[in-house]
mmCIF file of C-alpha atoms in Angstrom:
data_model
loop_
_atom_site.group_PDB
_atom_site.id
_atom_site.type_symbol
_atom_site.label_atom_id
_atom_site.label_comp_id
_atom_site.label_asym_id
_atom_site.label_seq_id
_atom_site.Cartn_x
_atom_site.Cartn_y
_atom_site.Cartn_z
ATOM 1 C CA GLN Q 17 79.862 78.351 91.595
ATOM 2 C CA ALA Q 18 80.123 79.089 87.801
ATOM 3 C CA LEU Q 19 78.229 82.443 86.780
ATOM 4 C CA ARG Q 20 76.444 81.877 83.485
ATOM 5 C CA PRO Q 21 79.012 83.785 81.092
ATOM 6 C CA ASP Q 22 75.644 86.223 79.853
ATOM 7 C CA LEU Q 23 74.988 87.340 83.962
ATOM 8 C CA ALA Q 24 79.053 88.114 83.969
ATOM 9 C CA ARG Q 25 79.184 90.332 81.291
ATOM 10 C CA LYS Q 26 76.220 91.955 82.651
ATOM 11 C CA TRP Q 27 78.116 92.517 85.607
ATOM 12 C CA LEU Q 28 81.425 93.385 84.586
ATOM 13 C CA PRO Q 29 80.695 97.184 84.686
ATOM 14 C CA ALA Q 30 79.941 96.576 88.002
ATOM 15 C CA ILE Q 31 82.983 94.662 88.910
ATOM 16 C CA GLU Q 32 84.870 97.450 86.929
ATOM 17 C CA ARG Q 33 83.957 100.077 89.277
ATOM 18 C CA LEU Q 34 85.522 97.989 92.623
ATOM 19 C CA LEU Q 35 88.698 98.500 91.093
ATOM 20 C CA THR Q 36 88.602 101.815 92.908
ATOM 21 C CA ASP Q 37 87.322 100.704 96.178
ATOM 22 C CA GLU Q 38 89.171 102.346 99.184
ATOM 23 C CA ASP Q 39 89.390 98.507 100.662
ATOM 24 C CA GLU Q 40 92.463 96.804 98.894
ATOM 25 C CA ASP Q 41 90.716 93.359 99.208
ATOM 26 C CA VAL Q 42 87.856 94.503 97.450
ATOM 27 C CA ARG Q 43 90.123 95.662 94.659
ATOM 28 C CA ALA Q 44 91.722 92.197 94.789
ATOM 29 C CA GLY Q 45 88.650 90.891 94.996
ATOM 30 C CA ALA Q 46 87.148 92.873 91.510
ATOM 31 C CA VAL Q 47 91.027 92.049 90.028
ATOM 32 C CA ARG Q 48 90.103 88.108 90.924
ATOM 33 C CA ALA Q 49 86.161 88.357 89.177
ATOM 34 C CA ILE Q 50 87.510 90.170 85.944
ATOM 35 C CA SER Q 51 90.170 87.591 85.166
ATOM 36 C CA VAL Q 52 87.331 84.591 86.228
ATOM 37 C CA ILE Q 53 85.066 86.583 83.498
ATOM 38 C CA ARG Q 54 87.196 87.470 80.806
ATOM 39 C CA GLY Q 55 90.323 84.901 80.859
ATOM 40 C CA GLU Q 56 93.282 85.933 79.371
ATOM 41 C CA GLU Q 57 91.771 89.530 78.117
ATOM 42 C CA SER Q 58 91.723 90.384 81.331
ATOM 43 C CA ALA Q 59 95.321 91.483 81.504
ATOM 44 C CA GLY Q 60 94.576 93.358 78.285
ATOM 45 C CA LEU Q 61 91.835 95.189 80.434
ATOM 46 C CA MET Q 62 94.693 96.162 83.320
ATOM 47 C CA ARG Q 63 97.310 97.351 80.769
ATOM 48 C CA PRO Q 64 96.097 100.953 80.538
ATOM 49 C CA TYR Q 65 94.903 101.538 84.090
ATOM 50 C CA VAL Q 66 99.349 100.816 85.323
ATOM 51 C CA ASP Q 67 99.402 104.739 84.209
ATOM 52 C CA ASP Q 68 96.371 106.195 85.668
ATOM 53 C CA SER Q 69 96.804 109.190 87.807
ATOM 54 C CA ASN Q 70 95.136 107.720 90.875
ATOM 55 C CA PRO Q 71 97.361 105.489 92.737
ATOM 56 C CA ARG Q 72 94.832 103.204 93.735
ATOM 57 C CA VAL Q 73 94.110 102.198 89.981
ATOM 58 C CA ALA Q 74 97.362 101.719 88.584
ATOM 59 C CA VAL Q 75 98.666 99.713 92.052
ATOM 60 C CA THR Q 76 95.552 97.464 91.399
ATOM 61 C CA ALA Q 77 95.824 97.389 87.380
ATOM 62 C CA ALA Q 78 99.790 96.308 88.535
ATOM 63 C CA VAL Q 79 98.475 93.205 90.878
ATOM 64 C CA ALA Q 80 96.711 91.880 88.180
ATOM 65 C CA LEU Q 81 99.321 92.373 85.529
ATOM 66 C CA GLY Q 82 102.035 90.646 88.388
ATOM 67 C CA THR Q 83 100.040 87.422 88.469
ATOM 68 C CA SER Q 84 99.690 87.317 84.687
ATOM 69 C CA ARG Q 85 101.510 84.125 82.874
ATOM 70 C CA SER Q 86 103.422 87.020 80.650
ATOM 71 C CA ALA Q 87 106.878 87.876 81.621
ATOM 72 C CA ALA Q 88 106.218 91.159 79.938
ATOM 73 C CA ASP Q 89 103.546 92.033 81.928
ATOM 74 C CA GLN Q 90 104.867 91.006 85.329
ATOM 75 C CA ARG Q 91 108.117 93.400 84.390
ATOM 76 C CA THR Q 92 105.621 96.387 83.652
ATOM 77 C CA ALA Q 93 103.593 95.452 87.065
ATOM 78 C CA PHE Q 94 107.523 95.460 88.960
ATOM 79 C CA GLU Q 95 108.412 98.498 87.214
ATOM 80 C CA VAL Q 96 105.300 100.292 88.518
ATOM 81 C CA LEU Q 97 105.163 99.349 91.875
ATOM 82 C CA GLN Q 98 108.598 99.642 92.014
ATOM 83 C CA ARG Q 99 108.339 103.581 90.705
ATOM 84 C CA LEU Q 100 105.528 104.063 92.847
ATOM 85 C CA ALA Q 101 107.018 102.590 96.059
ATOM 86 C CA LYS Q 102 110.614 104.699 95.680
ATOM 87 C CA ASP Q 103 108.494 108.028 95.692
ATOM 88 C CA SER Q 104 109.982 109.053 99.089
ATOM 89 C CA ARG Q 105 107.923 112.801 98.984
ATOM 90 C CA GLU Q 106 105.364 112.794 101.774
ATOM 91 C CA GLY Q 107 102.456 113.395 99.445
ATOM 92 C CA ALA Q 108 103.378 110.168 97.816
ATOM 93 C CA ALA Q 109 102.507 108.171 100.763
ATOM 94 C CA PRO Q 110 99.229 106.785 100.331
ATOM 95 C CA ALA Q 111 100.723 105.460 97.486
ATOM 96 C CA ARG Q 112 103.485 103.910 99.103
ATOM 97 C CA ARG Q 113 101.046 102.547 101.244
ATOM 98 C CA GLU Q 114 98.766 100.707 98.509
ATOM 99 C CA VAL Q 115 101.856 99.218 97.316
ATOM 100 C CA ALA Q 116 102.892 97.766 100.608
ATOM 101 C CA LYS Q 117 99.122 96.609 101.308
ATOM 102 C CA ALA Q 118 98.874 95.105 97.380
ATOM 103 C CA LEU Q 119 102.366 93.594 97.353
ATOM 104 C CA ALA Q 120 100.885 90.672 99.732
ATOM 105 C CA HIS Q 121 98.659 89.578 97.065
ATOM 106 C CA ILE Q 122 101.289 88.715 94.470
ATOM 107 C CA PRO Q 123 102.528 85.455 94.986
ATOM 108 C CA ASP Q 124 105.668 85.929 92.812
ATOM 109 C CA PRO Q 125 108.764 86.226 95.282
ATOM 110 C CA GLN Q 126 110.495 88.980 93.336
ATOM 111 C CA PHE Q 127 107.576 91.645 94.299
ATOM 112 C CA HIS Q 128 108.098 90.873 97.751
ATOM 113 C CA ASP Q 129 111.875 92.670 97.668
ATOM 114 C CA LEU Q 130 109.641 95.963 97.167
ATOM 115 C CA LEU Q 131 108.403 95.175 101.288
ATOM 116 C CA VAL Q 132 111.475 95.456 102.545
ATOM 117 C CA PRO Q 133 112.427 99.273 101.650
ATOM 118 C CA LEU Q 134 108.830 99.757 102.429
ATOM 119 C CA MET Q 135 108.814 98.870 106.350
ATOM 120 C CA TYR Q 136 111.210 101.611 107.238
ATOM 121 C CA ASP Q 137 109.321 104.144 105.214
ATOM 122 C CA ALA Q 138 109.559 107.230 107.448
ATOM 123 C CA ASN Q 139 105.356 107.471 107.291
ATOM 124 C CA LEU Q 140 104.203 104.873 110.203
ATOM 125 C CA GLU Q 141 101.077 104.090 108.171
ATOM 126 C CA VAL Q 142 103.078 103.099 105.106
ATOM 127 C CA ALA Q 143 105.565 101.354 107.580
ATOM 128 C CA ARG Q 144 103.251 99.334 109.463
ATOM 129 C CA ALA Q 145 101.052 98.235 105.494
ATOM 130 C CA ALA Q 146 104.592 96.612 104.735
ATOM 131 C CA ILE Q 147 104.797 95.109 107.811
ATOM 132 C CA ARG Q 148 100.852 93.730 107.982
ATOM 133 C CA SER Q 149 102.028 92.226 103.824
ATOM 134 C CA ALA Q 150 104.999 90.555 105.317
ATOM 135 C CA GLY Q 151 102.418 88.179 107.732
ATOM 136 C CA ARG Q 152 100.660 87.908 105.292
ATOM 137 C CA ILE Q 153 103.296 86.837 102.940
ATOM 138 C CA GLY Q 154 104.119 84.683 105.675
ATOM 139 C CA SER Q 155 107.097 82.420 106.612
ATOM 140 C CA GLU Q 156 108.058 80.563 103.400
ATOM 141 C CA SER Q 157 110.670 83.882 103.015
ATOM 142 C CA VAL Q 158 113.149 84.313 105.284
ATOM 143 C CA LEU Q 159 113.389 87.730 103.394
ATOM 144 C CA PHE Q 160 111.617 89.619 105.747
ATOM 145 C CA VAL Q 161 112.822 88.209 108.917
ATOM 146 C CA PRO Q 162 116.354 90.732 109.449
ATOM 147 C CA ALA Q 163 114.043 93.685 108.604
ATOM 148 C CA LEU Q 164 111.488 92.774 111.298
ATOM 149 C CA VAL Q 165 114.481 92.026 114.072
ATOM 150 C CA SER Q 166 115.850 95.450 112.998
ATOM 151 C CA LEU Q 167 112.582 96.959 113.839
ATOM 152 C CA LEU Q 168 112.435 95.623 117.221
ATOM 153 C CA ARG Q 169 114.514 98.750 118.141
ATOM 154 C CA ASN Q 170 111.615 100.963 116.642
ATOM 155 C CA ARG Q 171 109.598 102.073 119.714
ATOM 156 C CA LEU Q 172 106.647 103.085 117.637
ATOM 157 C CA LEU Q 173 106.804 99.658 114.849
ATOM 158 C CA LYS Q 174 108.379 97.001 117.203
ATOM 159 C CA ALA Q 175 104.654 95.654 118.550
ATOM 160 C CA ASP Q 176 104.009 95.162 114.758
ATOM 161 C CA ALA Q 177 107.178 93.334 113.825
ATOM 162 C CA ARG Q 178 106.853 91.563 117.232
ATOM 163 C CA GLY Q 179 103.399 90.295 116.014
ATOM 164 C CA VAL Q 180 104.439 89.231 112.683
ATOM 165 C CA LEU Q 181 107.529 87.400 113.838
ATOM 166 C CA VAL Q 182 105.143 85.366 116.300
ATOM 167 C CA GLY Q 183 103.160 84.831 113.308
ATOM 168 C CA TYR Q 184 105.507 83.510 111.853
ATOM 169 C CA GLY Q 185 106.201 81.012 114.433
ATOM 170 C CA GLU Q 186 108.396 77.995 114.495
ATOM 171 C CA ALA Q 187 109.575 79.259 110.933
ATOM 172 C CA ALA Q 188 111.132 82.251 113.103
ATOM 173 C CA VAL Q 189 112.991 79.919 115.732
ATOM 174 C CA GLU Q 190 116.433 79.648 114.161
ATOM 175 C CA PRO Q 191 116.666 82.965 112.809
ATOM 176 C CA LEU Q 192 116.004 84.296 115.929
ATOM 177 C CA ALA Q 193 117.897 82.451 118.091
ATOM 178 C CA TYR Q 194 121.104 84.071 115.827
ATOM 179 C CA PHE Q 195 120.318 87.308 116.740
ATOM 180 C CA LEU Q 196 119.285 86.567 120.093
ATOM 181 C CA ARG Q 197 122.946 84.468 120.492
ATOM 182 C CA ASP Q 198 125.131 87.752 118.436
ATOM 183 C CA GLN Q 199 126.696 89.837 121.404
ATOM 184 C CA ASP Q 200 126.832 93.046 118.600
ATOM 185 C CA GLU Q 201 123.045 93.176 118.390
ATOM 186 C CA ASP Q 202 121.170 95.951 119.768
ATOM 187 C CA LEU Q 203 120.438 94.927 123.488
ATOM 188 C CA TRP Q 204 116.866 96.303 123.064
ATOM 189 C CA VAL Q 205 116.695 94.029 120.151
ATOM 190 C CA ARG Q 206 118.354 90.978 121.720
#
């Protein structure tokens, strides 16, 4: 149900505070609400936040720009998310985890490529977040199947990878059959 414009503007400061919430779904909801209230202005509101020192805020802003119609905004979003995802320092693991979670909220497939390296992250929380995001994105892209299959040999991540592959349903059967028939494939994977 539509909210009167005067009420929407009144609630905007409270909604903007939700951009730093712990839960990525709350942050994504705040971005969507701001987009509805501000329309095309919302990208302008988010642009300054991509350089925020709090990775949660920067990632949330990047998600908003990643769903923008502007090619420049999408490019900026990709660069921010890529930079945060590639920071392999252990202290940057929370930022990589935020990126892994957020990528499920951007429908553009070009962003999904960033998830694959995060599935192999040395930090298990980051890897699990990336695997879960691959599950949320769904089986439309076969991009994740080889990575998920290779994670079946990782005793700490195989249950997560298996769960996502099972969730893909029938779409995963043909690629899985290929790996099953491959005599050179790791026995644990087969």
